[in-house]
Amino acid sequence: MKWVYVIAGIALFVKMLFIPNPTTEFPMSIVEAVVQDSGVPNAVSGIIFRNRLYDTIFEVVVFTIAILGASFLLANERPFCSIYHFTDRPSIILARLGATISALVGIELGIRGHLSPGGGFAAGVAGGTAIGLVAITASSEWMQGIYKRWHAAKWEKISVLVFIVLSVITLSGWELPFGELGTLFSGGILPLLNFLVAIKVALGSWAVILVFIRYRGLL
């Protein structure tokens, strides 16, 4: 079998070197077609939340299962006795400055992700980064108290359910008006899906951060 793999690899290499790929003429570029079909200038968001919406639904579900799995696997362990975080003033100031910048970037990407590079997942990662930077400069009890006070776990679940419902409605053929291309309220339902993903990823990251602080003592 080894020689079969070697021959197949050589044949593939020769094909890439000497045999050109077949070309097909389109009346417009693929990017232009995606933009026209989705109504948003960011073709990546158009693909994620429209052309490949099935994939995005399951990506959100997989992320949710990963969060539940982390909580489930660590639930039977003993909480870590010592929680490590920054105590010196310069580190705290720099970390919280970085958290502020990350939070502002996350908000901007969540609101305008359908117009410019970025999107819901990038916005959620930026939000999760901001929460992580705050977590390493504050007490775990304070972070846990804020998480419970604002019912972050409930909002995370609500964002997932609303995202799935709106995705099913979109896949069924019901859409909002696209509006004017390039404006904030354009793209139909895509900006809302983008914002829901941002909320989901940010709050999910917060939950994972709290779990690892509680059972591992540090991030």
PDB file of C-alpha atoms in Angstrom:
ATOM      1  CA  MET A   1       0.000   0.000   0.000  1.00  0.00           C
ATOM      2  CA  LYS A   2       2.911   2.340   0.667  1.00  0.00           C
ATOM      3  CA  TRP A   3       3.893   2.350  -3.016  1.00  0.00           C
ATOM      4  CA  VAL A   4       0.312   3.127  -4.011  1.00  0.00           C
ATOM      5  CA  TYR A   5       0.395   6.225  -1.822  1.00  0.00           C
ATOM      6  CA  VAL A   6       3.778   7.262  -3.259  1.00  0.00           C
ATOM      7  CA  ILE A   7       2.563   6.860  -6.848  1.00  0.00           C
ATOM      8  CA  ALA A   8      -0.657   8.762  -6.100  1.00  0.00           C
ATOM      9  CA  GLY A   9       1.341  11.588  -4.531  1.00  0.00           C
ATOM     10  CA  ILE A  10       3.676  11.803  -7.524  1.00  0.00           C
ATOM     11  CA  ALA A  11       0.712  11.782  -9.929  1.00  0.00           C
ATOM     12  CA  LEU A  12      -0.986  14.588  -7.993  1.00  0.00           C
ATOM     13  CA  PHE A  13       2.260  16.608  -7.997  1.00  0.00           C
ATOM     14  CA  VAL A  14       2.652  16.164 -11.785  1.00  0.00           C
ATOM     15  CA  LYS A  15      -0.967  17.155 -12.312  1.00  0.00           C
ATOM     16  CA  MET A  16      -0.522  20.388 -10.325  1.00  0.00           C
ATOM     17  CA  LEU A  17       2.646  21.243 -12.279  1.00  0.00           C
ATOM     18  CA  PHE A  18       1.656  20.505 -15.863  1.00  0.00           C
ATOM     19  CA  ILE A  19      -2.131  20.132 -16.193  1.00  0.00           C
ATOM     20  CA  PRO A  20      -4.054  23.411 -15.875  1.00  0.00           C
ATOM     21  CA  ASN A  21      -7.318  23.589 -13.976  1.00  0.00           C
ATOM     22  CA  PRO A  22     -10.481  23.894 -16.102  1.00  0.00           C
ATOM     23  CA  THR A  23     -11.783  27.430 -16.253  1.00  0.00           C
ATOM     24  CA  THR A  24     -15.398  28.543 -16.426  1.00  0.00           C
ATOM     25  CA  GLU A  25     -16.481  31.977 -17.538  1.00  0.00           C
ATOM     26  CA  PHE A  26     -18.875  33.782 -15.205  1.00  0.00           C
ATOM     27  CA  PRO A  27     -20.728  36.994 -16.060  1.00  0.00           C
ATOM     28  CA  MET A  28     -19.404  38.447 -12.757  1.00  0.00           C
ATOM     29  CA  SER A  29     -16.807  37.519 -10.160  1.00  0.00           C
ATOM     30  CA  ILE A  30     -17.746  35.148  -7.375  1.00  0.00           C
ATOM     31  CA  VAL A  31     -17.282  37.903  -4.775  1.00  0.00           C
ATOM     32  CA  GLU A  32     -19.623  40.215  -6.682  1.00  0.00           C
ATOM     33  CA  ALA A  33     -22.182  37.429  -6.943  1.00  0.00           C
ATOM     34  CA  VAL A  34     -22.037  36.790  -3.172  1.00  0.00           C
ATOM     35  CA  VAL A  35     -22.373  40.508  -2.400  1.00  0.00           C
ATOM     36  CA  GLN A  36     -25.331  40.863  -4.747  1.00  0.00           C
ATOM     37  CA  ASP A  37     -26.982  37.734  -3.360  1.00  0.00           C
ATOM     38  CA  SER A  38     -26.541  38.660   0.332  1.00  0.00           C
ATOM     39  CA  GLY A  39     -26.822  42.455   0.208  1.00  0.00           C
ATOM     40  CA  VAL A  40     -23.734  43.082   2.393  1.00  0.00           C
ATOM     41  CA  PRO A  41     -20.292  44.341   1.264  1.00  0.00           C
ATOM     42  CA  ASN A  42     -18.468  41.787   3.432  1.00  0.00           C
ATOM     43  CA  ALA A  43     -18.584  38.688   1.240  1.00  0.00           C
ATOM     44  CA  VAL A  44     -17.303  36.511   4.100  1.00  0.00           C
ATOM     45  CA  SER A  45     -20.347  37.381   6.223  1.00  0.00           C
ATOM     46  CA  GLY A  46     -22.553  36.735   3.207  1.00  0.00           C
ATOM     47  CA  ILE A  47     -21.107  33.255   2.837  1.00  0.00           C
ATOM     48  CA  ILE A  48     -21.181  32.411   6.561  1.00  0.00           C
ATOM     49  CA  PHE A  49     -24.701  33.646   7.281  1.00  0.00           C
ATOM     50  CA  ARG A  50     -26.369  32.892   3.961  1.00  0.00           C
ATOM     51  CA  ASN A  51     -24.617  30.622   1.462  1.00  0.00           C
ATOM     52  CA  ARG A  52     -23.285  28.271   4.164  1.00  0.00           C
ATOM     53  CA  LEU A  53     -25.790  28.943   6.920  1.00  0.00           C
ATOM     54  CA  TYR A  54     -26.201  25.227   7.642  1.00  0.00           C
ATOM     55  CA  ASP A  55     -22.493  25.055   8.544  1.00  0.00           C
ATOM     56  CA  THR A  56     -22.750  28.121  10.771  1.00  0.00           C
ATOM     57  CA  ILE A  57     -25.703  26.671  12.684  1.00  0.00           C
ATOM     58  CA  PHE A  58     -23.719  23.546  13.537  1.00  0.00           C
ATOM     59  CA  GLU A  59     -20.601  25.588  14.375  1.00  0.00           C
ATOM     60  CA  VAL A  60     -22.642  27.482  16.963  1.00  0.00           C
ATOM     61  CA  VAL A  61     -24.081  24.218  18.292  1.00  0.00           C
ATOM     62  CA  VAL A  62     -20.607  22.629  18.500  1.00  0.00           C
ATOM     63  CA  PHE A  63     -19.295  25.640  20.440  1.00  0.00           C
ATOM     64  CA  THR A  64     -22.225  25.313  22.840  1.00  0.00           C
ATOM     65  CA  ILE A  65     -21.528  21.601  23.337  1.00  0.00           C
ATOM     66  CA  ALA A  66     -17.845  22.365  23.994  1.00  0.00           C
ATOM     67  CA  ILE A  67     -18.805  24.794  26.775  1.00  0.00           C
ATOM     68  CA  LEU A  68     -21.173  22.252  28.330  1.00  0.00           C
ATOM     69  CA  GLY A  69     -18.479  19.583  28.016  1.00  0.00           C
ATOM     70  CA  ALA A  70     -15.906  21.684  29.854  1.00  0.00           C
ATOM     71  CA  SER A  71     -18.335  22.302  32.704  1.00  0.00           C
ATOM     72  CA  PHE A  72     -19.376  18.641  32.822  1.00  0.00           C
ATOM     73  CA  LEU A  73     -15.865  17.161  32.784  1.00  0.00           C
ATOM     74  CA  LEU A  74     -14.611  19.441  35.556  1.00  0.00           C
ATOM     75  CA  ALA A  75     -17.756  19.312  37.695  1.00  0.00           C
ATOM     76  CA  ASN A  76     -16.542  16.363  39.801  1.00  0.00           C
ATOM     77  CA  GLU A  77     -13.136  17.875  40.498  1.00  0.00           C
ATOM     78  CA  ARG A  78     -12.273  19.761  43.641  1.00  0.00           C
ATOM     79  CA  PRO A  79     -12.108  23.540  43.178  1.00  0.00           C
ATOM     80  CA  PHE A  80      -8.572  24.881  43.134  1.00  0.00           C
ATOM     81  CA  CYS A  81      -7.529  26.359  46.465  1.00  0.00           C
ATOM     82  CA  SER A  82      -5.285  29.172  45.200  1.00  0.00           C
ATOM     83  CA  ILE A  83      -6.503  31.522  42.494  1.00  0.00           C
ATOM     84  CA  TYR A  84      -3.686  33.369  40.744  1.00  0.00           C
ATOM     85  CA  HIS A  85      -4.134  36.835  39.264  1.00  0.00           C
ATOM     86  CA  PHE A  86      -2.180  40.020  38.804  1.00  0.00           C
ATOM     87  CA  THR A  87      -1.647  42.081  41.926  1.00  0.00           C
ATOM     88  CA  ASP A  88       0.857  44.748  40.847  1.00  0.00           C
ATOM     89  CA  ARG A  89      -0.668  48.028  39.745  1.00  0.00           C
ATOM     90  CA  PRO A  90       1.091  48.435  36.343  1.00  0.00           C
ATOM     91  CA  SER A  91       0.011  44.962  35.164  1.00  0.00           C
ATOM     92  CA  ILE A  92      -3.568  45.598  36.256  1.00  0.00           C
ATOM     93  CA  ILE A  93      -3.706  48.944  34.440  1.00  0.00           C
ATOM     94  CA  LEU A  94      -2.231  47.527  31.217  1.00  0.00           C
ATOM     95  CA  ALA A  95      -4.511  44.457  31.289  1.00  0.00           C
ATOM     96  CA  ARG A  96      -7.636  46.537  31.821  1.00  0.00           C
ATOM     97  CA  LEU A  97      -6.575  49.001  29.121  1.00  0.00           C
ATOM     98  CA  GLY A  98      -6.228  46.051  26.763  1.00  0.00           C
ATOM     99  CA  ALA A  99      -9.624  44.788  27.920  1.00  0.00           C
ATOM    100  CA  THR A 100     -11.209  48.149  27.122  1.00  0.00           C
ATOM    101  CA  ILE A 101      -9.705  48.177  23.636  1.00  0.00           C
ATOM    102  CA  SER A 102     -10.753  44.562  23.001  1.00  0.00           C
ATOM    103  CA  ALA A 103     -14.292  45.281  24.200  1.00  0.00           C
ATOM    104  CA  LEU A 104     -14.612  48.305  21.904  1.00  0.00           C
ATOM    105  CA  VAL A 105     -13.278  46.279  18.972  1.00  0.00           C
ATOM    106  CA  GLY A 106     -15.750  43.492  19.765  1.00  0.00           C
ATOM    107  CA  ILE A 107     -18.686  45.903  19.858  1.00  0.00           C
ATOM    108  CA  GLU A 108     -17.623  47.506  16.588  1.00  0.00           C
ATOM    109  CA  LEU A 109     -17.214  44.142  14.862  1.00  0.00           C
ATOM    110  CA  GLY A 110     -20.544  42.925  16.221  1.00  0.00           C
ATOM    111  CA  ILE A 111     -22.405  45.974  14.900  1.00  0.00           C
ATOM    112  CA  ARG A 112     -20.516  46.526  11.626  1.00  0.00           C
ATOM    113  CA  GLY A 113     -19.210  43.031  10.895  1.00  0.00           C
ATOM    114  CA  HIS A 114     -21.407  42.732   7.809  1.00  0.00           C
ATOM    115  CA  LEU A 115     -19.864  45.887   6.316  1.00  0.00           C
ATOM    116  CA  SER A 116     -16.155  45.428   6.965  1.00  0.00           C
ATOM    117  CA  PRO A 117     -13.656  42.620   7.648  1.00  0.00           C
ATOM    118  CA  GLY A 118     -14.602  40.762  10.796  1.00  0.00           C
ATOM    119  CA  GLY A 119     -17.873  39.344  11.961  1.00  0.00           C
ATOM    120  CA  GLY A 120     -19.707  37.651  14.785  1.00  0.00           C
ATOM    121  CA  PHE A 121     -17.053  35.079  15.632  1.00  0.00           C
ATOM    122  CA  ALA A 122     -14.262  37.665  15.604  1.00  0.00           C
ATOM    123  CA  ALA A 123     -16.396  40.016  17.708  1.00  0.00           C
ATOM    124  CA  GLY A 124     -17.082  37.254  20.223  1.00  0.00           C
ATOM    125  CA  VAL A 125     -13.389  36.385  20.455  1.00  0.00           C
ATOM    126  CA  ALA A 126     -12.558  40.057  21.073  1.00  0.00           C
ATOM    127  CA  GLY A 127     -15.233  40.193  23.782  1.00  0.00           C
ATOM    128  CA  GLY A 128     -13.958  36.978  25.354  1.00  0.00           C
ATOM    129  CA  THR A 129     -10.420  38.380  25.317  1.00  0.00           C
ATOM    130  CA  ALA A 130     -11.632  41.471  27.166  1.00  0.00           C
ATOM    131  CA  ILE A 131     -13.344  39.309  29.792  1.00  0.00           C
ATOM    132  CA  GLY A 132     -10.213  37.174  30.174  1.00  0.00           C
ATOM    133  CA  LEU A 133      -8.016  40.220  30.695  1.00  0.00           C
ATOM    134  CA  VAL A 134     -10.346  41.486  33.398  1.00  0.00           C
ATOM    135  CA  ALA A 135     -10.482  38.023  34.993  1.00  0.00           C
ATOM    136  CA  ILE A 136      -6.715  37.871  35.514  1.00  0.00           C
ATOM    137  CA  THR A 137      -6.792  41.197  37.359  1.00  0.00           C
ATOM    138  CA  ALA A 138      -9.823  40.676  39.626  1.00  0.00           C
ATOM    139  CA  SER A 139     -11.080  38.178  42.174  1.00  0.00           C
ATOM    140  CA  SER A 140     -12.961  35.128  40.982  1.00  0.00           C
ATOM    141  CA  GLU A 141     -15.840  35.864  43.368  1.00  0.00           C
ATOM    142  CA  TRP A 142     -16.337  39.294  41.806  1.00  0.00           C
ATOM    143  CA  MET A 143     -16.349  37.840  38.285  1.00  0.00           C
ATOM    144  CA  GLN A 144     -18.743  35.072  39.306  1.00  0.00           C
ATOM    145  CA  GLY A 145     -21.020  37.600  41.003  1.00  0.00           C
ATOM    146  CA  ILE A 146     -21.270  39.749  37.867  1.00  0.00           C
ATOM    147  CA  TYR A 147     -21.877  36.639  35.736  1.00  0.00           C
ATOM    148  CA  LYS A 148     -24.828  35.618  37.920  1.00  0.00           C
ATOM    149  CA  ARG A 149     -26.166  39.149  38.486  1.00  0.00           C
ATOM    150  CA  TRP A 150     -26.553  39.793  34.746  1.00  0.00           C
ATOM    151  CA  HIS A 151     -27.845  36.241  34.051  1.00  0.00           C
ATOM    152  CA  ALA A 152     -25.145  35.731  31.432  1.00  0.00           C
ATOM    153  CA  ALA A 153     -25.799  31.981  31.208  1.00  0.00           C
ATOM    154  CA  LYS A 154     -29.465  32.604  30.321  1.00  0.00           C
ATOM    155  CA  TRP A 155     -28.595  35.226  27.695  1.00  0.00           C
ATOM    156  CA  GLU A 156     -26.108  32.831  26.138  1.00  0.00           C
ATOM    157  CA  LYS A 157     -28.769  30.139  25.768  1.00  0.00           C
ATOM    158  CA  ILE A 158     -31.331  32.651  24.504  1.00  0.00           C
ATOM    159  CA  SER A 159     -28.910  33.909  21.841  1.00  0.00           C
ATOM    160  CA  VAL A 160     -28.366  30.348  20.594  1.00  0.00           C
ATOM    161  CA  LEU A 161     -32.094  29.589  20.426  1.00  0.00           C
ATOM    162  CA  VAL A 162     -32.919  32.886  18.679  1.00  0.00           C
ATOM    163  CA  PHE A 163     -30.077  32.306  16.212  1.00  0.00           C
ATOM    164  CA  ILE A 164     -31.361  28.840  15.336  1.00  0.00           C
ATOM    165  CA  VAL A 165     -34.960  30.055  14.956  1.00  0.00           C
ATOM    166  CA  LEU A 166     -33.966  32.973  12.714  1.00  0.00           C
ATOM    167  CA  SER A 167     -31.689  30.687  10.696  1.00  0.00           C
ATOM    168  CA  VAL A 168     -34.527  28.219  10.090  1.00  0.00           C
ATOM    169  CA  ILE A 169     -36.797  31.091   9.032  1.00  0.00           C
ATOM    170  CA  THR A 170     -34.091  32.340   6.645  1.00  0.00           C
ATOM    171  CA  LEU A 171     -33.504  28.875   5.203  1.00  0.00           C
ATOM    172  CA  SER A 172     -37.268  28.562   4.671  1.00  0.00           C
ATOM    173  CA  GLY A 173     -37.136  31.495   2.264  1.00  0.00           C
ATOM    174  CA  TRP A 174     -38.370  34.355   4.479  1.00  0.00           C
ATOM    175  CA  GLU A 175     -36.100  37.380   4.435  1.00  0.00           C
ATOM    176  CA  LEU A 176     -36.093  41.000   5.499  1.00  0.00           C
ATOM    177  CA  PRO A 177     -35.548  43.744   2.901  1.00  0.00           C
ATOM    178  CA  PHE A 178     -31.865  44.158   2.051  1.00  0.00           C
ATOM    179  CA  GLY A 179     -31.904  47.939   2.278  1.00  0.00           C
ATOM    180  CA  GLU A 180     -29.178  50.081   0.742  1.00  0.00           C
ATOM    181  CA  LEU A 181     -25.879  48.276   0.200  1.00  0.00           C
ATOM    182  CA  GLY A 182     -23.124  49.550   2.496  1.00  0.00           C
ATOM    183  CA  THR A 183     -25.356  51.134   5.133  1.00  0.00           C
ATOM    184  CA  LEU A 184     -25.627  49.947   8.728  1.00  0.00           C
ATOM    185  CA  PHE A 185     -29.199  48.651   8.309  1.00  0.00           C
ATOM    186  CA  SER A 186     -28.605  46.534   5.231  1.00  0.00           C
ATOM    187  CA  GLY A 187     -28.326  42.866   4.424  1.00  0.00           C
ATOM    188  CA  GLY A 188     -31.704  41.861   5.786  1.00  0.00           C
ATOM    189  CA  ILE A 189     -31.357  39.495   8.718  1.00  0.00           C
ATOM    190  CA  LEU A 190     -27.574  39.018   8.367  1.00  0.00           C
ATOM    191  CA  PRO A 191     -26.560  41.807  10.814  1.00  0.00           C
ATOM    192  CA  LEU A 192     -28.833  40.316  13.479  1.00  0.00           C
ATOM    193  CA  LEU A 193     -27.366  36.838  13.001  1.00  0.00           C
ATOM    194  CA  ASN A 194     -23.910  38.363  13.153  1.00  0.00           C
ATOM    195  CA  PHE A 195     -24.669  40.117  16.454  1.00  0.00           C
ATOM    196  CA  LEU A 196     -26.218  36.987  17.992  1.00  0.00           C
ATOM    197  CA  VAL A 197     -23.100  34.969  17.210  1.00  0.00           C
ATOM    198  CA  ALA A 198     -20.963  37.691  18.812  1.00  0.00           C
ATOM    199  CA  ILE A 199     -23.039  37.539  22.005  1.00  0.00           C
ATOM    200  CA  LYS A 200     -22.938  33.754  22.053  1.00  0.00           C
ATOM    201  CA  VAL A 201     -19.158  33.480  21.628  1.00  0.00           C
ATOM    202  CA  ALA A 202     -18.383  36.247  24.140  1.00  0.00           C
ATOM    203  CA  LEU A 203     -20.672  34.878  26.872  1.00  0.00           C
ATOM    204  CA  GLY A 204     -19.574  31.317  26.169  1.00  0.00           C
ATOM    205  CA  SER A 205     -15.947  32.356  26.538  1.00  0.00           C
ATOM    206  CA  TRP A 206     -16.865  33.988  29.853  1.00  0.00           C
ATOM    207  CA  ALA A 207     -18.378  30.726  31.101  1.00  0.00           C
ATOM    208  CA  VAL A 208     -15.286  28.720  30.122  1.00  0.00           C
ATOM    209  CA  ILE A 209     -12.976  31.274  31.754  1.00  0.00           C
ATOM    210  CA  LEU A 210     -14.879  31.011  35.042  1.00  0.00           C
ATOM    211  CA  VAL A 211     -14.776  27.207  34.926  1.00  0.00           C
ATOM    212  CA  PHE A 212     -11.020  27.098  34.401  1.00  0.00           C
ATOM    213  CA  ILE A 213     -10.379  29.705  37.084  1.00  0.00           C
ATOM    214  CA  ARG A 214     -12.472  27.744  39.565  1.00  0.00           C
ATOM    215  CA  TYR A 215     -11.012  24.304  38.837  1.00  0.00           C
ATOM    216  CA  ARG A 216      -7.507  25.157  37.589  1.00  0.00           C
ATOM    217  CA  GLY A 217      -6.630  28.281  39.539  1.00  0.00           C
ATOM    218  CA  LEU A 218      -5.573  30.259  36.479  1.00  0.00           C
ATOM    219  CA  LEU A 219      -6.361  30.650  32.802  1.00  0.00           C
TER     220      LEU A 219
END
